[in-house]
Coordinates of C-alpha atoms and ligand atoms in Angstrom, one line a residue:
Chain D
M1036 CA 20.8 173.2 -9.9
R1037 CA 21.8 174.3 -13.5
A1038 CA 20.6 170.9 -14.7
G1039 CA 17.2 171.4 -13.1
F1040 CA 16.8 174.8 -14.5
R1041 CA 17.9 173.8 -18.0
R1042 CA 16.0 170.7 -18.0
Y1043 CA 12.7 172.4 -17.3
S1044 CA 13.3 175.4 -19.5
A1045 CA 13.5 172.9 -22.4
Y1046 CA 9.8 172.7 -22.3
R1047 CA 8.2 176.0 -23.1
Q1048 CA 4.9 174.8 -24.4
A1049 CA 4.2 172.5 -21.5
A1050 CA 4.9 175.4 -19.2
L1051 CA 2.4 177.6 -21.0
A1052 CA -0.3 175.0 -20.8
G1053 CA 0.5 174.6 -17.1
V1054 CA 0.1 178.3 -16.6
I1055 CA -3.3 178.4 -18.1
T1056 CA -4.7 175.4 -16.3
N1057 CA -3.3 176.8 -13.1
S1058 CA -5.0 180.2 -13.6
V1059 CA -8.4 178.7 -14.4
F1060 CA -8.1 176.6 -11.3
G1061 CA -7.2 179.7 -9.3
L1062 CA -10.3 181.5 -10.6
I1063 CA -12.5 178.6 -9.5
R1064 CA -10.9 178.6 -6.0
A1065 CA -11.3 182.3 -5.7
A1066 CA -14.9 182.2 -6.6
T1067 CA -15.6 179.3 -4.3
L1068 CA -13.9 180.8 -1.3
A1069 CA -15.6 184.1 -2.0
T1070 CA -19.1 182.7 -1.9
L1071 CA -18.2 180.8 1.2
F1072 CA -17.3 184.0 2.9
T1073 CA -19.6 186.7 1.6
G1074 CA -22.3 185.1 3.7
A1075 CA -20.2 186.0 6.6
T1076 CA -21.6 183.0 8.4
R1077 CA -18.2 182.5 10.1
S1078 CA -15.8 185.1 11.3
S1079 CA -12.8 184.9 9.1
E1080 CA -9.2 185.2 10.3
Y1081 CA -8.3 186.6 6.9
T1082 CA -9.4 189.9 5.5
P1083 CA -10.9 189.7 2.0
Q1084 CA -7.5 191.0 0.7
Q1085 CA -5.6 188.4 2.6
M1086 CA -8.0 185.8 1.3
S1087 CA -7.3 186.9 -2.2
T1088 CA -3.6 186.7 -1.7
Y1089 CA -4.0 183.3 0.0
V1090 CA -5.8 182.0 -3.2
W1091 CA -3.4 183.4 -5.7
L1092 CA -0.2 183.1 -3.8
G1093 CA -1.1 179.4 -3.2
Q1094 CA -1.8 179.1 -6.9
G1095 CA 1.6 180.4 -7.7
L1096 CA 3.4 178.5 -5.0
L1097 CA 1.8 175.2 -6.1
S1098 CA 4.1 174.6 -9.0
V1099 CA 7.1 176.1 -7.2
V1100 CA 6.8 173.8 -4.2
L1101 CA 5.6 171.0 -6.5
L1102 CA 2.7 169.5 -4.6
W1103 CA 1.8 167.3 -7.5
G1104 CA 4.2 165.0 -9.3
G1105 CA 7.9 164.8 -8.8
W1106 CA 8.2 161.0 -8.9
D1107 CA 10.9 160.8 -11.6
F1108 CA 13.4 159.4 -9.2
A1109 CA 11.3 156.4 -8.2
E1110 CA 10.9 155.7 -11.9
R1111 CA 14.7 155.8 -12.3
I1112 CA 15.0 153.3 -9.5
R1113 CA 12.3 151.1 -11.0
T1114 CA 14.0 151.0 -14.4
G1115 CA 17.5 150.8 -13.0
H1116 CA 18.6 154.1 -14.5
V1117 CA 19.4 155.0 -10.9
A1118 CA 22.7 153.2 -11.7
V1119 CA 23.9 156.3 -13.5
D1120 CA 23.0 158.5 -10.5
L1121 CA 24.8 156.3 -8.2
Y1122 CA 28.2 156.1 -9.8
R1123 CA 28.7 159.8 -9.9
P1124 CA 31.0 161.5 -7.4
W1125 CA 28.3 163.4 -5.7
D1126 CA 26.1 163.3 -2.7
L1127 CA 22.9 161.9 -4.3
Q1128 CA 20.5 163.7 -2.0
A1129 CA 22.3 167.0 -2.4
A1130 CA 22.5 166.6 -6.1
L1131 CA 18.8 165.9 -6.4
L1132 CA 17.9 168.7 -4.1
A1133 CA 20.1 171.1 -6.2
E1134 CA 18.3 170.0 -9.3
E1135 CA 15.0 170.6 -7.4
I1136 CA 16.0 174.1 -6.4
G1137 CA 16.9 174.8 -10.0
R1138 CA 13.5 173.6 -11.1
A1139 CA 11.8 175.7 -8.4
G1140 CA 13.8 178.7 -9.5
Y1141 CA 12.6 178.1 -13.0
A1142 CA 9.0 177.7 -11.8
L1143 CA 9.3 180.9 -9.8
A1144 CA 10.1 182.8 -12.9
L1145 CA 7.5 181.1 -15.1
R1146 CA 4.8 179.6 -13.1
F1147 CA 4.6 181.8 -10.1
L1148 CA 4.3 185.2 -11.6
P1149 CA 1.3 184.7 -13.9
P1150 CA -1.2 183.7 -11.3
M1151 CA 0.0 186.5 -9.1
I1152 CA -0.5 189.0 -11.9
I1153 CA -3.9 187.7 -12.7
G1154 CA -4.8 187.9 -9.0
L1155 CA -3.6 191.4 -8.8
A1156 CA -5.6 192.3 -11.9
L1157 CA -8.8 190.7 -10.8
S1158 CA -8.9 191.4 -7.1
E1159 CA -7.5 193.4 -4.4
M1160 CA -4.6 191.5 -2.8
Y1161 CA -2.8 191.9 0.4
L1162 CA 0.8 192.9 -0.1
P1163 CA 3.2 193.4 2.7
R1164 CA 4.7 196.9 3.1
D1165 CA 7.8 195.9 5.0
P1166 CA 10.5 194.7 2.5
L1167 CA 11.7 192.3 5.3
I1168 CA 8.5 190.4 5.0
W1169 CA 9.2 189.8 1.4
L1170 CA 12.6 188.5 2.2
L1171 CA 11.2 186.3 4.9
F1172 CA 8.7 185.0 2.5
L1173 CA 11.3 184.1 0.0
I1174 CA 13.3 182.2 2.7
S1175 CA 10.1 180.5 3.8
A1176 CA 9.2 179.5 0.2
L1177 CA 12.7 178.1 -0.2
L1178 CA 12.3 176.0 2.9
S1179 CA 9.0 174.8 1.6
V1180 CA 10.7 173.6 -1.6
V1181 CA 13.3 171.8 0.5
I1182 CA 10.6 170.2 2.7
S1183 CA 8.6 169.2 -0.2
F1184 CA 11.6 167.7 -1.9
S1185 CA 12.6 165.8 1.2
L1186 CA 9.2 164.2 1.7
R1187 CA 9.0 163.1 -1.9
F1188 CA 12.6 162.0 -1.8
M1189 CA 11.7 159.5 0.9
I1190 CA 8.6 158.2 -0.9
N1191 CA 10.8 158.0 -4.1
L1192 CA 13.4 156.0 -2.2
A1193 CA 10.7 153.5 -1.1
A1194 CA 10.9 152.3 -4.7
F1195 CA 14.1 150.5 -3.7
W1196 CA 11.9 148.3 -1.5
L1197 CA 8.6 148.4 -3.2
L1198 CA 9.5 149.1 -6.8
D1199 CA 6.1 150.4 -7.4
I1200 CA 5.3 153.5 -5.3
R1201 CA 2.0 154.5 -6.9
G1202 CA 0.2 153.7 -3.7
P1203 CA 2.2 155.9 -1.4
A1204 CA 2.4 158.6 -4.0
S1205 CA -1.4 158.9 -4.4
M1206 CA -1.8 158.7 -0.7
Y1207 CA 0.7 161.6 -0.4
A1208 CA -1.2 163.6 -3.0
L1209 CA -4.5 163.1 -1.2
V1210 CA -3.1 164.0 2.2
S1211 CA -1.1 167.0 1.0
N1212 CA -4.1 168.5 -0.7
L1213 CA -5.9 168.5 2.5
L1214 CA -3.2 169.3 5.0
T1215 CA -1.0 171.8 3.2
G1216 CA -3.7 174.4 3.3
L1217 CA -4.3 174.3 -0.4
V1218 CA -8.0 173.5 -0.3
L1219 CA -8.8 175.4 2.8
P1220 CA -6.7 177.5 5.1
I1221 CA -5.6 175.5 8.1
W1222 CA -7.2 178.0 10.5
M1223 CA -10.6 176.9 9.2
F1224 CA -10.2 173.5 10.7
P1225 CA -11.5 172.9 14.2
G1226 CA -9.0 173.9 16.9
W1227 CA -7.8 170.4 17.8
A1228 CA -7.4 169.5 14.2
Q1229 CA -5.2 172.6 13.6
T1230 CA -2.9 171.5 16.4
A1231 CA -2.6 168.1 14.9
I1232 CA -2.1 169.4 11.4
W1233 CA 0.7 171.8 12.4
A1234 CA 2.4 168.9 14.0
T1235 CA 2.8 167.2 10.6
P1236 CA 5.2 168.6 8.0
F1237 CA 2.4 169.3 5.5
P1238 CA 1.3 172.9 6.4
Y1239 CA 4.9 173.9 6.1
L1240 CA 4.7 173.3 2.4
L1241 CA 2.1 176.0 1.6
Q1242 CA 0.3 177.5 4.5
A1243 CA 3.5 178.6 6.3
P1244 CA 5.0 180.7 3.4
I1245 CA 1.5 182.1 2.7
D1246 CA 1.0 183.1 6.3
V1247 CA 4.4 184.7 6.4
F1248 CA 3.5 186.8 3.4
V1249 CA 0.0 187.8 4.6
E1250 CA 1.5 188.3 8.1
H1251 CA -1.0 185.9 9.7
G1252 CA 0.8 185.0 12.9
S1253 CA 4.4 185.6 13.7
P1254 CA 6.6 185.1 10.7
W1255 CA 9.6 184.3 12.9
R1256 CA 7.8 181.5 14.7
L1257 CA 6.6 180.1 11.3
L1258 CA 10.1 180.2 9.9
G1259 CA 11.6 178.7 13.1
A1260 CA 9.2 175.8 12.9
Q1261 CA 9.9 175.4 9.2
L1262 CA 13.5 175.2 9.8
L1263 CA 13.1 172.5 12.4
V1264 CA 10.9 170.5 10.0
T1265 CA 13.4 170.9 7.2
A1266 CA 16.2 169.6 9.4
I1267 CA 14.1 166.6 10.4
V1268 CA 12.9 165.5 7.0
L1269 CA 16.3 166.1 5.4
G1270 CA 18.0 164.0 8.1
A1271 CA 15.4 161.3 7.8
G1272 CA 15.9 161.2 4.0
R1273 CA 19.6 160.9 4.4
L1274 CA 19.2 158.0 6.8
M1275 CA 16.8 156.2 4.5
L1276 CA 19.2 156.7 1.5
R1277 CA 22.0 155.2 3.6
R1278 CA 19.8 152.2 4.3
A1279 CA 18.7 151.9 0.7
E1280 CA 22.3 152.0 -0.5
H1281 CA 23.2 149.1 1.7
R1282 CA 20.5 146.8 0.4
L1283 CA 20.9 148.3 -3.0
V1284 CA 19.5 146.4 -5.9
V1285 CA 19.9 148.1 -9.2
Q1286 CA 17.4 146.7 -11.6
G1287 CA 18.1 145.6 -15.2
G1288 CA 21.2 144.6 -17.3
Chain G
M203 CA 46.5 145.6 -10.2
I204 CA 43.8 148.0 -11.0
I205 CA 41.1 145.4 -10.3
E206 CA 41.3 142.7 -7.7
V207 CA 38.3 140.4 -7.2
E208 CA 38.3 137.4 -4.9
G209 CA 35.5 134.9 -4.2
L210 CA 32.9 137.4 -5.4
R211 CA 29.3 136.3 -5.0
R212 CA 26.0 137.9 -5.3
T213 CA 22.6 136.4 -4.8
F214 CA 19.2 137.9 -5.3
R215 CA 16.0 137.1 -3.6
V216 CA 13.2 136.9 -6.0
S217 CA 9.6 136.3 -4.9
E218 CA 7.1 134.7 -7.1
K219 CA 3.5 134.0 -6.8
A220 CA 2.8 130.5 -5.4
G221 CA -0.8 129.9 -5.2
R222 CA -3.4 132.6 -4.7
F223 CA -2.1 134.6 -1.8
R224 CA 1.2 133.0 -1.0
R225 CA 4.5 134.2 -2.3
S226 CA 7.5 132.0 -2.2
H227 CA 11.0 133.3 -2.1
R228 CA 13.8 131.9 -4.1
E229 CA 17.5 132.7 -4.1
V230 CA 19.0 133.3 -7.5
V231 CA 22.8 133.1 -7.6
A232 CA 23.9 135.6 -10.1
V233 CA 27.6 135.5 -9.5
Q234 CA 29.4 132.8 -7.6
D235 CA 33.0 132.5 -6.6
V236 CA 34.4 134.8 -9.3
S237 CA 38.1 135.7 -8.8
F238 CA 40.3 137.6 -11.2
T239 CA 42.8 140.5 -11.3
V240 CA 43.4 143.0 -14.0
P241 CA 46.7 144.9 -14.4
E242 CA 46.9 148.5 -15.5
G243 CA 46.7 148.9 -19.2
E244 CA 44.9 145.5 -19.8
T245 CA 42.1 145.2 -22.3
L246 CA 39.8 142.5 -21.0
G247 CA 36.7 141.2 -22.7
Y248 CA 34.0 139.8 -20.5
V249 CA 31.6 137.5 -22.3
G250 CA 28.9 135.0 -21.5
P251 CA 25.4 134.2 -22.5
N252 CA 22.5 136.2 -21.4
G253 CA 22.0 136.1 -17.7
A254 CA 25.5 134.8 -17.1
G255 CA 26.2 137.5 -14.5
K256 CA 28.3 140.0 -16.5
S257 CA 26.3 143.1 -15.6
T258 CA 26.0 142.0 -12.0
T259 CA 29.8 141.7 -11.8
I260 CA 30.1 145.1 -13.3
K261 CA 27.7 146.7 -10.9
M262 CA 29.7 145.3 -8.1
L263 CA 32.9 146.6 -9.6
T264 CA 31.4 150.1 -9.9
G265 CA 30.1 150.1 -6.4
I266 CA 26.4 150.3 -7.2
L267 CA 25.7 146.8 -6.0
V268 CA 26.9 145.4 -2.7
P269 CA 28.4 141.9 -3.0
T270 CA 26.8 139.1 -0.9
A271 CA 30.3 137.8 -0.3
G272 CA 33.9 138.2 -1.5
R273 CA 36.4 141.0 -1.8
V274 CA 36.6 143.6 -4.5
R275 CA 39.1 146.3 -4.9
V276 CA 39.1 148.7 -7.9
C277 CA 41.7 151.4 -8.2
G278 CA 42.7 150.5 -4.7
L279 CA 39.3 151.2 -3.3
D280 CA 36.4 149.3 -2.0
P281 CA 33.7 150.1 -4.5
S282 CA 30.6 150.0 -2.5
R283 CA 32.1 151.7 0.5
Q284 CA 34.0 154.3 -1.4
R285 CA 31.7 154.7 -4.4
K286 CA 32.1 158.5 -4.7
K287 CA 35.8 158.5 -4.5
L288 CA 35.9 155.6 -7.0
A289 CA 33.7 157.4 -9.4
R290 CA 36.4 160.0 -10.0
R291 CA 38.9 157.4 -11.1
L292 CA 36.5 155.3 -13.1
G293 CA 34.7 155.8 -16.4
V294 CA 31.5 153.8 -16.9
V295 CA 29.4 153.3 -19.9
F296 CA 26.2 151.2 -19.8
G297 CA 25.1 150.6 -23.4
Q298 CA 21.5 150.3 -22.3
R299 CA 21.5 153.4 -20.2
T300 CA 22.4 157.0 -20.7
Q301 CA 24.3 159.3 -18.4
L302 CA 23.4 162.3 -20.6
W303 CA 20.6 164.6 -20.0
W304 CA 17.9 163.6 -22.3
D305 CA 16.4 167.0 -23.0
L306 CA 19.6 169.0 -23.2
P307 CA 22.1 169.5 -26.0
L308 CA 25.0 167.1 -25.9
L309 CA 27.4 169.9 -25.1
D310 CA 25.3 171.0 -22.0
S311 CA 25.6 167.4 -20.7
F312 CA 29.3 167.6 -20.9
E313 CA 29.4 170.9 -19.2
L314 CA 27.3 169.6 -16.3
L315 CA 29.5 166.6 -16.0
R316 CA 32.5 168.9 -15.9
D317 CA 30.9 170.6 -12.9
I318 CA 30.0 167.3 -11.2
Y319 CA 33.5 165.8 -11.6
R320 CA 35.1 169.2 -11.1
V321 CA 37.3 168.9 -14.1
G322 CA 39.6 171.8 -14.7
Q323 CA 38.7 174.0 -17.7
T324 CA 41.9 173.3 -19.6
Q325 CA 41.8 169.5 -19.1
Y326 CA 38.1 169.6 -20.1
R327 CA 38.8 171.4 -23.3
E328 CA 41.6 169.2 -24.1
R329 CA 39.6 166.0 -23.6
L330 CA 36.5 167.3 -25.3
D331 CA 38.5 168.5 -28.4
E332 CA 40.2 165.2 -28.6
C333 CA 37.0 163.2 -28.5
T334 CA 35.2 165.6 -30.7
E335 CA 37.8 165.1 -33.4
L336 CA 38.3 161.3 -32.9
L337 CA 34.6 160.5 -32.6
G338 CA 33.3 163.1 -35.0
L339 CA 31.0 164.8 -32.5
A340 CA 31.1 168.3 -34.0
E341 CA 28.0 168.1 -36.1
F342 CA 25.7 167.2 -33.2
L343 CA 27.3 168.8 -30.2
S344 CA 24.3 171.2 -30.0
T345 CA 21.6 168.6 -30.7
P346 CA 19.4 167.6 -27.7
V347 CA 20.4 164.0 -26.7
R348 CA 16.9 162.7 -27.3
Q349 CA 17.2 163.5 -31.0
L350 CA 20.6 161.8 -31.5
S351 CA 20.8 158.4 -33.2
L352 CA 22.0 155.5 -31.1
G353 CA 25.4 155.6 -32.7
Q354 CA 25.8 159.3 -32.1
R355 CA 24.5 159.0 -28.5
M356 CA 27.0 156.2 -27.8
R357 CA 29.8 158.4 -29.0
G358 CA 28.6 161.0 -26.6
E359 CA 28.3 158.5 -23.8
I360 CA 32.0 157.5 -24.3
T361 CA 33.1 161.1 -24.3
A362 CA 31.1 161.7 -21.1
A363 CA 32.8 158.8 -19.4
L364 CA 36.2 160.1 -20.4
L365 CA 36.0 163.8 -19.5
H366 CA 37.5 163.2 -16.0
D367 CA 40.3 161.2 -17.5
P368 CA 39.7 157.9 -15.8
R369 CA 42.4 155.2 -15.5
L370 CA 39.9 152.5 -16.0
L371 CA 36.9 152.5 -18.4
V372 CA 34.2 149.9 -17.8
L373 CA 31.8 149.3 -20.7
D374 CA 28.7 147.1 -20.4
E375 CA 27.7 146.3 -24.0
P376 CA 29.0 149.5 -25.6
T377 CA 28.3 148.3 -29.2
I378 CA 24.8 147.0 -28.7
G379 CA 22.6 148.0 -31.5
L380 CA 25.3 149.8 -33.5
D381 CA 25.8 149.3 -37.2
L382 CA 29.1 148.0 -38.6
E383 CA 30.7 151.3 -39.3
S384 CA 29.8 152.8 -35.9
K385 CA 31.2 149.6 -34.2
A386 CA 34.4 149.9 -36.1
R387 CA 34.8 153.5 -35.3
L388 CA 34.2 152.9 -31.6
R389 CA 36.6 150.0 -31.5
S390 CA 39.4 151.9 -33.1
F391 CA 38.8 154.8 -30.8
L392 CA 38.9 152.5 -27.7
A393 CA 42.0 150.7 -29.0
E394 CA 43.7 154.0 -29.6
L395 CA 42.8 155.2 -26.1
N396 CA 44.3 152.1 -24.7
R397 CA 47.5 152.3 -26.7
T398 CA 48.2 156.1 -26.3
K399 CA 47.0 156.7 -22.8
G400 CA 47.2 153.2 -21.3
T401 CA 43.6 153.4 -20.1
T402 CA 42.5 150.0 -18.8
L403 CA 39.5 148.7 -20.6
L404 CA 37.0 146.2 -19.3
L405 CA 34.0 145.5 -21.5
T406 CA 31.2 143.1 -21.9
T407 CA 29.7 142.3 -25.2
H408 CA 27.9 139.8 -27.3
D409 CA 29.7 140.8 -30.4
L410 CA 32.8 138.7 -30.5
D411 CA 34.4 141.0 -33.1
D412 CA 34.7 143.5 -30.3
I413 CA 36.8 141.0 -28.5
E414 CA 38.9 140.0 -31.5
Q415 CA 39.7 143.6 -32.3
L416 CA 40.0 145.1 -29.0
C417 CA 40.9 142.7 -26.2
R418 CA 44.0 140.9 -25.5
R419 CA 42.4 138.9 -22.8
L420 CA 39.1 137.1 -22.6
M421 CA 37.1 136.1 -19.6
V422 CA 34.2 133.8 -20.2
I423 CA 31.4 133.4 -17.5
D424 CA 28.4 131.3 -17.4
H425 CA 25.9 130.7 -14.7
G426 CA 27.8 133.1 -12.5
R427 CA 31.1 131.1 -12.8
V428 CA 34.2 131.9 -14.7
L429 CA 34.8 129.2 -17.2
A430 CA 37.9 130.5 -18.7
D431 CA 40.3 133.5 -18.4
G432 CA 43.3 134.1 -20.4
E433 CA 45.0 135.5 -23.5
L434 CA 42.9 134.7 -26.6
A435 CA 45.7 132.7 -28.2
G436 CA 46.2 130.6 -25.1
L437 CA 42.5 129.9 -24.8
R438 CA 42.4 128.8 -28.4
G439 CA 45.2 126.3 -27.7
S440 CA 43.6 125.1 -24.5
V441 CA 40.3 124.0 -26.0
A442 CA 42.4 122.4 -28.8
A443 CA 40.2 124.1 -31.3
E444 CA 40.6 123.2 -34.9
R445 CA 42.3 125.5 -37.3
T446 CA 41.1 125.7 -40.9
L447 CA 43.1 125.3 -44.1
T448 CA 41.4 126.7 -47.1
V449 CA 42.8 125.7 -50.5
D450 CA 41.7 126.6 -54.0
L451 CA 42.5 123.6 -56.2
Q452 CA 43.2 123.6 -59.9
E453 CA 40.9 120.7 -60.4
P454 CA 38.5 119.0 -57.9
A455 CA 40.2 116.2 -56.0
D456 CA 39.4 113.7 -53.3
L457 CA 41.1 115.0 -50.1
S458 CA 39.5 112.6 -47.7
G459 CA 41.5 110.5 -45.3
I460 CA 44.3 112.8 -44.4
P461 CA 45.3 112.2 -40.7
G462 CA 44.4 115.0 -38.3
V463 CA 41.7 116.4 -40.5
T464 CA 38.3 116.5 -38.7
A465 CA 36.1 117.9 -41.3
I466 CA 36.1 118.8 -45.0
K467 CA 33.8 121.3 -46.7
A468 CA 34.0 121.7 -50.5
D469 CA 32.7 124.8 -52.1
G470 CA 33.3 124.5 -55.8
P471 CA 37.1 124.4 -56.3
R472 CA 37.5 125.8 -52.8
V473 CA 38.0 123.3 -50.0
H474 CA 38.0 124.0 -46.3
L475 CA 39.8 121.4 -44.1
E476 CA 39.4 121.7 -40.4
F477 CA 42.3 120.1 -38.6
L478 CA 43.7 119.7 -35.1
P479 CA 47.0 121.5 -34.8
S480 CA 48.0 119.0 -32.1
E481 CA 47.9 116.1 -34.5
V482 CA 49.1 117.7 -37.8
S483 CA 50.9 120.9 -38.5
A484 CA 49.7 123.2 -41.1
A485 CA 52.9 122.7 -43.1
Q486 CA 52.4 118.9 -43.0
L487 CA 48.9 119.2 -44.1
I488 CA 49.7 121.5 -46.9
T489 CA 52.3 119.0 -48.1
A490 CA 49.7 116.2 -47.9
V491 CA 47.2 118.1 -49.9
A492 CA 49.8 119.2 -52.5
A493 CA 50.6 115.5 -53.0
R494 CA 47.1 114.9 -54.1
A495 CA 46.1 118.0 -56.1
E496 CA 47.6 121.1 -57.6
I497 CA 47.1 124.1 -55.2
R498 CA 46.4 127.5 -56.7
D499 CA 46.0 129.4 -53.5
L500 CA 45.7 128.7 -49.8
A501 CA 45.0 130.4 -46.5
V502 CA 45.3 129.1 -42.9
G503 CA 42.7 130.5 -40.4
E504 CA 42.3 130.4 -36.7
A505 CA 39.3 128.9 -35.1
S506 CA 36.8 131.8 -34.7
I507 CA 36.2 133.1 -31.3
E508 CA 32.6 131.8 -31.5
E509 CA 34.1 128.4 -32.0
V510 CA 36.4 128.8 -29.0
I511 CA 33.7 130.0 -26.7
R512 CA 31.3 127.3 -27.9
R513 CA 33.9 124.8 -27.0
L514 CA 34.4 126.4 -23.6
Y515 CA 30.7 126.1 -23.0
D516 CA 30.8 122.4 -24.0
L517 CA 33.5 121.8 -21.6
R518 CA 31.9 123.4 -18.6
P519 CA 30.7 121.4 -15.7
A520 CA 27.0 120.8 -15.6
P521 CA 25.4 123.6 -13.6
Q522 CA 23.9 122.6 -10.4
A523 CA 20.1 122.6 -10.4
Ligands
ATP1277 N1 17.7 142.8 -9.6 C1 17.6 141.5 -9.8 N2 16.8 140.8 -9.2 C2 16.7 139.4 -9.3 N3 17.6 138.8 -10.2 C3 18.5 139.4 -10.8 C4 18.6 140.9 -10.7 N4 19.6 141.3 -11.5 C5 20.1 140.2 -12.1 N5 19.4 139.1 -11.7 C6 19.7 137.7 -12.2 O1 21.1 137.5 -12.1 C7 21.5 136.8 -13.2 C8 22.6 137.5 -13.9 O2 22.1 138.7 -14.5 P1 23.1 139.8 -15.3 O3 22.3 140.9 -15.6 O4 24.4 139.9 -14.5 O5 23.4 138.9 -16.6 P2 24.3 139.4 -17.9 O6 25.4 138.4 -18.0 O7 24.6 140.8 -17.8 O8 23.3 139.1 -19.1 P3 23.0 139.8 -20.4 O9 24.0 139.3 -21.4 O10 21.7 139.4 -20.8 O11 23.1 141.3 -20.2 C9 20.3 136.6 -14.1 O12 19.8 135.3 -13.9 C10 19.3 137.6 -13.6 O13 18.0 137.1 -13.7
MG1278 MG1 24.0 142.5 -19.0

């Protein structure tokens, strides 16, 4: 965990650039969604305040949950540097998860707050009154980080078999943009699609913590479902690691 | 025995393009039927040409590669099954890889490793101070690893591998790319480590000076098979390598035709005579030379390790196709 935090805090300038692009992107999203809804052609499940929170919170969570990127480990497998990770007296999955949580903590401090502040300055945002909701949101965001890590962990591990995971990785990027609720809130999809999407792990990466925060639906039900998904993807990752270790081929001299 | 290896074998399946859409699979035997044991406190050099199977053996010893067949025990453990446990007793340095955190100061890496290996604070300080002094780390302890020179980084790598006080240190090409002074420094550090702490050393290298200065025992591998294994002196004898007598003569003289001499190289007044110790002793040879010319100075040299190994390669059975 400390490694993750320290590693990422070593790059201040990159972080600044990230914050700026992220905010610009947030503005575009806010504007698009606003025009989409001012016409009031559809009844919206979010109030305008919730919509604004949805945009800016999503913008902030994006780099905490890490929807894009996070393929370092596959690269370590491909180049054989994974050898170093493997001969340490640690549980590799747990160690990488700890590093990921460290990274997320760092992102929370640096990448999460700026878009939230911009959002608050530019629009009227929905903020929960009950402190319990804030706490539940934090737990939900943490679970999102774990789920996001677990999904990418499995795709990264595929490098033991495939060596090159660019295919699955770009597939993942495409699918997660659509199904996490980043581009559009899940409730905008037709009913049957919503059911199908909530049956995948993706909405638990972004839509779930946002909905917990804006109190859209029962937070307890969302958290319960997230917990279940977390257990499943962590377990699947562990199983896959076990298999990978068995047919382990570490590349390079 | 700190390492016991019996009948070790590892094959890889490589696929290659065969025609437009077909891929054919081929078995590459990286290591075959390798057996050896290493007692505690040994210094063992593991050499062989590129692709001989050295790194593959080491990966199996450290548990990061599962053997295709054979038995391995390191520190009493089965490496691939008990990898985590083994990691606490073993130090590993891969010359081509880093176990340090690229973006962090060297000292931060050490502290993270202390956490990972759960090394006690006092033991950690002790080891770190010791390495800092002997390897001269002080000036770059707070420099990010990516800014270190190769030699500095390698000193850091060795320290990192020793923080948890392993009984066995495995080094895969630790001196690759280092300049003469860095190499010398590393060797004397490792020799000292072996002498004072009794740490067992197993290292692969292409620099035979490493072997000469560091290893009591030499193991030669080629095409995945062990060609020779033993004390350096014994190996020299077994391949009946020539020794060299170098004499500085007062005046040039004809030294040809002395029995047991296989080659003569003259270099001004200095003459090198290669001879087979089995046929003529150094003393006999000196007497024979002295009979023909006045000797000003002389030295008797061993066959170089290169020579010994070259001969071992020459003696090897032809590899199966
Ligand atoms: N992951 C792999 N896939 C396929 N073949 C491999 C793999 N790793 C090693 N090999 C093959 O196994 C053989 C032994 O390789 P190894 O890396 O052990 O050699 P080495 O003795 O360490 O050589 P060097 O001195 O060049 O480091 C080589 O023929 C190599 O091509
Ligand atoms: Mg090698």
